[in-house]
Coordinates of C-alpha atoms in Angstrom, one line a residue:
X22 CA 32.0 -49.0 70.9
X23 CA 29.4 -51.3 69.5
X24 CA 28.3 -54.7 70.7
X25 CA 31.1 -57.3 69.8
X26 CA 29.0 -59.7 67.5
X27 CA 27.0 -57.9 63.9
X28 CA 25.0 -59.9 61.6
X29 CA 26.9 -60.7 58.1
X30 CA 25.8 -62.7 54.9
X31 CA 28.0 -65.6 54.3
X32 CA 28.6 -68.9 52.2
X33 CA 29.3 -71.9 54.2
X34 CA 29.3 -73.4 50.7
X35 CA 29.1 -72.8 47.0
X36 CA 26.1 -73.2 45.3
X37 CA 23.0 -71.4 43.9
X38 CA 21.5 -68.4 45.7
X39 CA 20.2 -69.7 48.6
X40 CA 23.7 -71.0 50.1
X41 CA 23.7 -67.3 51.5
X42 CA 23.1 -67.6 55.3
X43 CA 22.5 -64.7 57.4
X44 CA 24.4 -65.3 60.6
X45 CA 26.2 -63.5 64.0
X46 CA 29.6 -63.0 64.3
X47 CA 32.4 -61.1 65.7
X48 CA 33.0 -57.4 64.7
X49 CA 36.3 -57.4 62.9
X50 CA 39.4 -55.5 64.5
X51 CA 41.0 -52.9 62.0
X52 CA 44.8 -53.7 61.4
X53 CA 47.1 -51.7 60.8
X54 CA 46.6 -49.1 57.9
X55 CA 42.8 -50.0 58.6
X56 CA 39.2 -48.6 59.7
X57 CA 36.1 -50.3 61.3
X58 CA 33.5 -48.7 59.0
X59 CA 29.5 -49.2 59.9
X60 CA 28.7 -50.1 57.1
X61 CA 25.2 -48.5 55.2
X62 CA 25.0 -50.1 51.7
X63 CA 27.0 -52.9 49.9
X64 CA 27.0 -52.9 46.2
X65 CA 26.5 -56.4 44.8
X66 CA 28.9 -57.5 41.8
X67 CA 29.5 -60.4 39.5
X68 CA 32.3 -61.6 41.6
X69 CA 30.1 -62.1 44.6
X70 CA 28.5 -64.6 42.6
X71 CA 31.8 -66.2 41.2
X72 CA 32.6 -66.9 44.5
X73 CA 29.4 -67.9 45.7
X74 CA 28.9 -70.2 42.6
X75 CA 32.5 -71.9 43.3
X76 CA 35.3 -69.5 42.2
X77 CA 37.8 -69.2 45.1
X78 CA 40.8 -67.2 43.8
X79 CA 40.3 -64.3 41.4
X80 CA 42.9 -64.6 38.2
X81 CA 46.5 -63.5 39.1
X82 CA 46.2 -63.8 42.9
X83 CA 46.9 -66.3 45.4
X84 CA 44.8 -65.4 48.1
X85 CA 42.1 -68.5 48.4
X86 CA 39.1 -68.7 50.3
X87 CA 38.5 -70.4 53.1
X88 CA 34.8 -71.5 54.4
X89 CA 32.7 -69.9 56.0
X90 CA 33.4 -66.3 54.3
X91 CA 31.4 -62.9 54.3
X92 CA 31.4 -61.9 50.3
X93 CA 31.1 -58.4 48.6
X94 CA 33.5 -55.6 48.3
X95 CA 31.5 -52.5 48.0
X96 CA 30.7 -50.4 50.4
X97 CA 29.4 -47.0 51.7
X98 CA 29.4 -46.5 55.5
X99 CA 30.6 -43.9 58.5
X100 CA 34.2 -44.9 60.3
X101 CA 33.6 -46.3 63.3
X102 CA 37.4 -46.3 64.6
X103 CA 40.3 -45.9 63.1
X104 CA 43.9 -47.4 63.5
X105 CA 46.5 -45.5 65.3
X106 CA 49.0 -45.3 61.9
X107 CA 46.0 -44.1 59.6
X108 CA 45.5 -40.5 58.9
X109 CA 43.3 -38.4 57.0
X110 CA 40.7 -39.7 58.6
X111 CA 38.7 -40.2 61.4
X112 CA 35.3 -41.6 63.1
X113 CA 32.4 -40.4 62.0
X114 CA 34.0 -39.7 58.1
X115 CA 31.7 -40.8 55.8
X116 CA 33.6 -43.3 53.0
X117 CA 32.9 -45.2 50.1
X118 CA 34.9 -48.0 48.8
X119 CA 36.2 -51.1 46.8
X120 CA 37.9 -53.4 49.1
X121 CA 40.9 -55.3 48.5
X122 CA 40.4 -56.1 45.1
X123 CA 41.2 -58.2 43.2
X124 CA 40.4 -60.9 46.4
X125 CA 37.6 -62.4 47.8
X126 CA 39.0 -60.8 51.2
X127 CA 36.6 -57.9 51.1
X128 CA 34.0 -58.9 53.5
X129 CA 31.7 -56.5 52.8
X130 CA 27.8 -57.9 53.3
X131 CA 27.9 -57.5 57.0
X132 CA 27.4 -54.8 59.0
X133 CA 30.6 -53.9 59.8
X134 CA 33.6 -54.1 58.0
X135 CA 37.8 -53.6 58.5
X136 CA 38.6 -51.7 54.8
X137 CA 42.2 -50.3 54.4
X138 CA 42.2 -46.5 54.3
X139 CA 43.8 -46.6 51.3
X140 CA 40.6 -48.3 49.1
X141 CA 38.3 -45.8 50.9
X142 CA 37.5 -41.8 49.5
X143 CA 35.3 -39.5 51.0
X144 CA 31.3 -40.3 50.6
X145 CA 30.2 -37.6 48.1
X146 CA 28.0 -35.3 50.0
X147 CA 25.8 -35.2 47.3
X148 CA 24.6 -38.6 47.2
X149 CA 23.0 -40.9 49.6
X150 CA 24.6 -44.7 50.7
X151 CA 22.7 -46.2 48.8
X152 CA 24.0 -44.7 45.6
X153 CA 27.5 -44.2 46.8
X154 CA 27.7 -47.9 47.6
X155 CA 26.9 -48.9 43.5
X156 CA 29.8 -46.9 42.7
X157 CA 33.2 -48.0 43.7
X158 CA 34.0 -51.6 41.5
X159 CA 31.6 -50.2 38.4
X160 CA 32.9 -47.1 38.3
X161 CA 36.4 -47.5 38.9
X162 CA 36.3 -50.6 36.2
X163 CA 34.9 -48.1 33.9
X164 CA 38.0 -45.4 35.1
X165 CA 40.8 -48.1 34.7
X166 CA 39.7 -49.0 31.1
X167 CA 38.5 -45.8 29.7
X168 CA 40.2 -43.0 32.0
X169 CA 43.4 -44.2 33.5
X170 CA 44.8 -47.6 34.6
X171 CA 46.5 -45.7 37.6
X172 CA 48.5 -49.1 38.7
X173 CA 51.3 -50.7 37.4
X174 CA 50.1 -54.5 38.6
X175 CA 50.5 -56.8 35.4
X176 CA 47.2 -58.1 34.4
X177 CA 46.4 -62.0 34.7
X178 CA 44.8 -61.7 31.1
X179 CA 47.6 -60.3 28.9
X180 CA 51.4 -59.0 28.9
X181 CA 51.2 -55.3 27.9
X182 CA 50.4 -52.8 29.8
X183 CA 46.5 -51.8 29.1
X184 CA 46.3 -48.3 27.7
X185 CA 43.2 -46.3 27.9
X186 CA 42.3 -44.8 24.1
X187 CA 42.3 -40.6 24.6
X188 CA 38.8 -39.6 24.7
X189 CA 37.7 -36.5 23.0
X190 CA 35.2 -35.2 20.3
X191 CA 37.0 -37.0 17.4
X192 CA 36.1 -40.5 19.2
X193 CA 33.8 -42.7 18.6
X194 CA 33.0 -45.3 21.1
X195 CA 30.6 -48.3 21.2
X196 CA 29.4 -49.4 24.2
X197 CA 28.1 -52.9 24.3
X198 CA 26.3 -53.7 27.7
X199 CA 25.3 -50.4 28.3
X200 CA 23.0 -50.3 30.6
X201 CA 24.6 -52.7 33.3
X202 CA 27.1 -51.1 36.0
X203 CA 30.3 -50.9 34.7
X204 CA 28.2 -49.9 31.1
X205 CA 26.8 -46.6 32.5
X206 CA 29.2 -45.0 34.2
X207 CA 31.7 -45.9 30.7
X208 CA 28.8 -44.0 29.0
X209 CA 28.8 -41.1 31.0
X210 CA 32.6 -40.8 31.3
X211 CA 33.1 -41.2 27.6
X212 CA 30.3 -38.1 27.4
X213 CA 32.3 -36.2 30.4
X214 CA 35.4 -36.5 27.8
X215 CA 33.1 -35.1 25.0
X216 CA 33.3 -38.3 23.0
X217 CA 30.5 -39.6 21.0
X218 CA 28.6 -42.8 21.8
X219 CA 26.7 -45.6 20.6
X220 CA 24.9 -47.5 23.3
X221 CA 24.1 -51.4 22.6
X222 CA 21.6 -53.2 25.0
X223 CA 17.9 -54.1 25.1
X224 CA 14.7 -51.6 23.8
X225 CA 13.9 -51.6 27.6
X226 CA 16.9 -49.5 28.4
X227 CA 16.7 -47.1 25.4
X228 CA 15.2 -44.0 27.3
X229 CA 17.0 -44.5 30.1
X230 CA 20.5 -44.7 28.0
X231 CA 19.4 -40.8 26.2
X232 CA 19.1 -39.9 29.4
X233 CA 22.8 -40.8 30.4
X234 CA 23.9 -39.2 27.0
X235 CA 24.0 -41.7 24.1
X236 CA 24.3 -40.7 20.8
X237 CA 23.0 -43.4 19.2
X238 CA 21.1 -46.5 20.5
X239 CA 21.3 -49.7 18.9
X240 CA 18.8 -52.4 20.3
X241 CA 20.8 -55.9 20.7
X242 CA 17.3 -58.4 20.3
X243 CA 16.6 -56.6 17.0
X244 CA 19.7 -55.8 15.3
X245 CA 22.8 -57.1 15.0
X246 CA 25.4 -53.6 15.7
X247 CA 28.3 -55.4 14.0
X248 CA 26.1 -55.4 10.7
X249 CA 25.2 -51.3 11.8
X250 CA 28.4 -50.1 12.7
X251 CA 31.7 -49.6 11.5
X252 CA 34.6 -47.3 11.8
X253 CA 34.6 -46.7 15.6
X254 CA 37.4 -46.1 17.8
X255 CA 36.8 -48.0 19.9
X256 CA 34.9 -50.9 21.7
X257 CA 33.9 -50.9 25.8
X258 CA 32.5 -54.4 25.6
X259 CA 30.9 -55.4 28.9
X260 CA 29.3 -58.5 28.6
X261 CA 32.8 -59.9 27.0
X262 CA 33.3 -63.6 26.8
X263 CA 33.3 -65.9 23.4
X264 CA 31.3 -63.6 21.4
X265 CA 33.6 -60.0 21.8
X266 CA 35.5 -60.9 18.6
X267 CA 32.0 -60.1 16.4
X268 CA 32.7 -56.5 17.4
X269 CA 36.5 -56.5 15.9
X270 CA 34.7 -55.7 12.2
X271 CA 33.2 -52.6 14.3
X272 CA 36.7 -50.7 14.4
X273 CA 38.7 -48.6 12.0
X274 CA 42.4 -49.2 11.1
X275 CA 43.6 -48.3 14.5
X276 CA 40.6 -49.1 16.8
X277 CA 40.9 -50.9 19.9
X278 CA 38.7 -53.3 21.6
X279 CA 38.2 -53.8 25.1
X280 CA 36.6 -56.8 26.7
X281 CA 35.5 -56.5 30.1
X282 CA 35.6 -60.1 30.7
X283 CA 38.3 -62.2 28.4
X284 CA 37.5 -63.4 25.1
X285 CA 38.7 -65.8 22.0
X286 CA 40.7 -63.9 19.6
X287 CA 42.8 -64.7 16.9
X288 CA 46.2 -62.8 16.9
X289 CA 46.2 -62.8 13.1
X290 CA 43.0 -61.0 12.2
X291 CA 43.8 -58.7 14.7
X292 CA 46.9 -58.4 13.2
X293 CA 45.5 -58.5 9.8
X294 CA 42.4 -55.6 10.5
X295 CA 45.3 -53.6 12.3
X296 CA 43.1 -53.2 15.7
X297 CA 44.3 -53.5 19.1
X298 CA 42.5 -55.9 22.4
X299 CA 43.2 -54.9 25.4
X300 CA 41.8 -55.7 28.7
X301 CA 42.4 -54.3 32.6
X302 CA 41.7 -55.8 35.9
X303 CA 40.2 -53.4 38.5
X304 CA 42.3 -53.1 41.6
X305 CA 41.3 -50.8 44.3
X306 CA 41.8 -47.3 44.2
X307 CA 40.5 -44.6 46.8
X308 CA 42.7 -41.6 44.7
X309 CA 40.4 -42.5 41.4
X310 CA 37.3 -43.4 43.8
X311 CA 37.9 -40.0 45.1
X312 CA 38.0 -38.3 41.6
X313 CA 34.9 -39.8 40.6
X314 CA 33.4 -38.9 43.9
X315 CA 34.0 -35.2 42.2
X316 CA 31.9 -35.7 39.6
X317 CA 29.3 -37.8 41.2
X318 CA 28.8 -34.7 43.7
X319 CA 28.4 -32.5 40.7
X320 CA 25.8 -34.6 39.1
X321 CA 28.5 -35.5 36.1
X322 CA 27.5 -39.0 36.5
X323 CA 25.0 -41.0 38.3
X324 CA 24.7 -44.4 39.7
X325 CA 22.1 -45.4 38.5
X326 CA 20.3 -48.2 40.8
X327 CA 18.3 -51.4 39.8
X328 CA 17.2 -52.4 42.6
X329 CA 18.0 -52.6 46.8
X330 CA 17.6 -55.0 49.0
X331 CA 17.6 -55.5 53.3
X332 CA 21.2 -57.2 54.1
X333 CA 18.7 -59.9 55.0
X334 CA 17.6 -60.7 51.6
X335 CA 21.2 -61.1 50.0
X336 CA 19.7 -64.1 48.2
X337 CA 16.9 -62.2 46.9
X338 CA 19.6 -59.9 45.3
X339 CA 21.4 -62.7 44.2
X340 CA 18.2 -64.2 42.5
X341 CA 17.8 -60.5 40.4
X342 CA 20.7 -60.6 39.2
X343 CA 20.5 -63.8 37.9
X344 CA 17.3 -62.8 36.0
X345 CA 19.4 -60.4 34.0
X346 CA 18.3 -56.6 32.1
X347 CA 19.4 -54.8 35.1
X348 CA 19.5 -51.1 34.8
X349 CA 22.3 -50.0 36.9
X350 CA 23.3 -51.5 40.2
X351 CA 21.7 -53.4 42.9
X352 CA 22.5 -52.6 46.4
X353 CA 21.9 -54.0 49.9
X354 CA 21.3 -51.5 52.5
X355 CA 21.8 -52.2 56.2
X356 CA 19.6 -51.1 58.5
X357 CA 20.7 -48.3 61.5

């Protein structure tokens, strides 16, 4: 067994980027239904920086934070040990994962990390850590609004059930955001499905989106693509927020939009324009992590990756994000 104390990124308090301290403590002890995995690579996500900026309970659960706390919920590392009620798998496995989302319990930037078996899926051979590790809340956000919800957890955002549009060569889809996380792997799945579509985000990313697939490529700082498009079927907007509802005059009679991150909408010209706005939370799932691993070992999809940083320099990756245009994901890697 290892030596009982690891080093770990964590907020002692909320603030800007450089509240991430990088300290010593204890290994954690898997529970029951559990495994110590060594961890190699931690994805960083928005919700790191929710919580580091203040947030302290994600919409719909109860769970709170309590200070000090290790953030991050991605991960790609080899089990170290394993609970005695787990099976399937065992030390030395290599695993990928999201971890107990929708919390702030995750606890992945640290260098070791208790994740239930039942958020993890087998590393794709295929790929390395680092890549793994900018899968799991991306892609699986991208699965449970385009693919399959594959929960029956109410969202916190709205009372129906959301309901993935069927993808196929008669759909259309716009992709606003597309060359952030959860934007290119919605892009390549929507392609996997033999859909068509338009990919909105900054000239920067416009070779790098052809690449990935796109049909069409509409740059955002030039153009307006409500003024270019209309008569999709549907909307994958990742940015969200106030501004989604420019993208309802996008749709056809029967289009749907889905907002990433809530929006302001008005039930009547919904109503009225005879679309559909839907929105899903991403939970963890190690059956759809492990069907994406499938096509992440064929080379289906990529992750594509920003940027990496040491553990170390958390607040480094932090400060990147904040800067904004990122191409894919950012990782921290942990050194062996």
């Amino acid at each position: 067994m290892p030596t009982h104390t690891m080093r770990a990124v964590r907020l002692h308090e909320h603030g800007g980027p450089e509240v991430l301290r990088y300290d010593e403590v204890p290994i954690p002890e898997p529970g029951p239904g559990e495994v110590l995995v060594r961890v190699h690579a931690v994805g960083v996500n928005p919700p790191d920086w929710y919580l580091r900026g203040g947030l302290t309970s994600m919409p719909g659960t109860k769970s709170t934070v309590s200070l000090p706390v290790i953030p991050g919920t991605d991960v790609s590392g080899v089990v170290e040990a394993v609970a005695a009620d787990v099976e399937g798998l065992a030390v030395g496995d290599e695993v990928f994962g999201l971890l107990r989302f929708p919390s702030f319990d995750g606890s992945a930037y640290a260098e070791y990390v208790a994740a239930p078996a039942s958020d993890l899926a087998r590393k794709p051979a295929g790929i390395d850590h680092v890549h793994a590790a900018g899968a799991p809340m991306a892609g699986l956000t991208a699965w449970q609004f385009l693919i399959e919800v594959g929960h029956d957890h109410p969202s916190p955002f709205q009372e129906a059930k959301h309901r993935p549009v069927p993808l196929d060569a008669n759909v259309t889809v716009l992709i606003n955001g597309a060359a952030g996380g959860v934007g290119h792997f919605a892009l390549q799945l929507a392609k996997w499905k033999g859909a068509r579509v338009i990919a909105v985000a900054s000239g920067a990313h416009e070779s790098f989106l052809s690449e990935l697939g796109a049909d069409q490529f509409i740059d955002y700082t030039r153009s307006r693509p409500e003024e270019l498009v209309h008569d999709v079927d549907l909307v994958l907007d990742t940015v969200g927020g106030p501004h989604s509802s420019r993208f309802l005059h996008t749709l056809k009679h029967g289009g749907a939009l889905f907002p990433v991150f809530p929006g302001e909408f008005d039930d009547e010209e919904t109503a009225k324009l005879g679309v559909t706005v839907s929105i899903a939370q991403v939970r963890s799932n190690g059956a759809q992590l492990a069907e994406l691993g499938r096509l992440l070992d064929a080379g289906t999809v990529r992750v594509a990756i920003d940027s990496t940083f040491a553990l170390a320099d958390a607040r480094a990756a932090h400060e990147r994000a904040a800067r904004g245009h990122i191409q894919g994901k950012i990782v921290l890697t942990v050194a062996q």
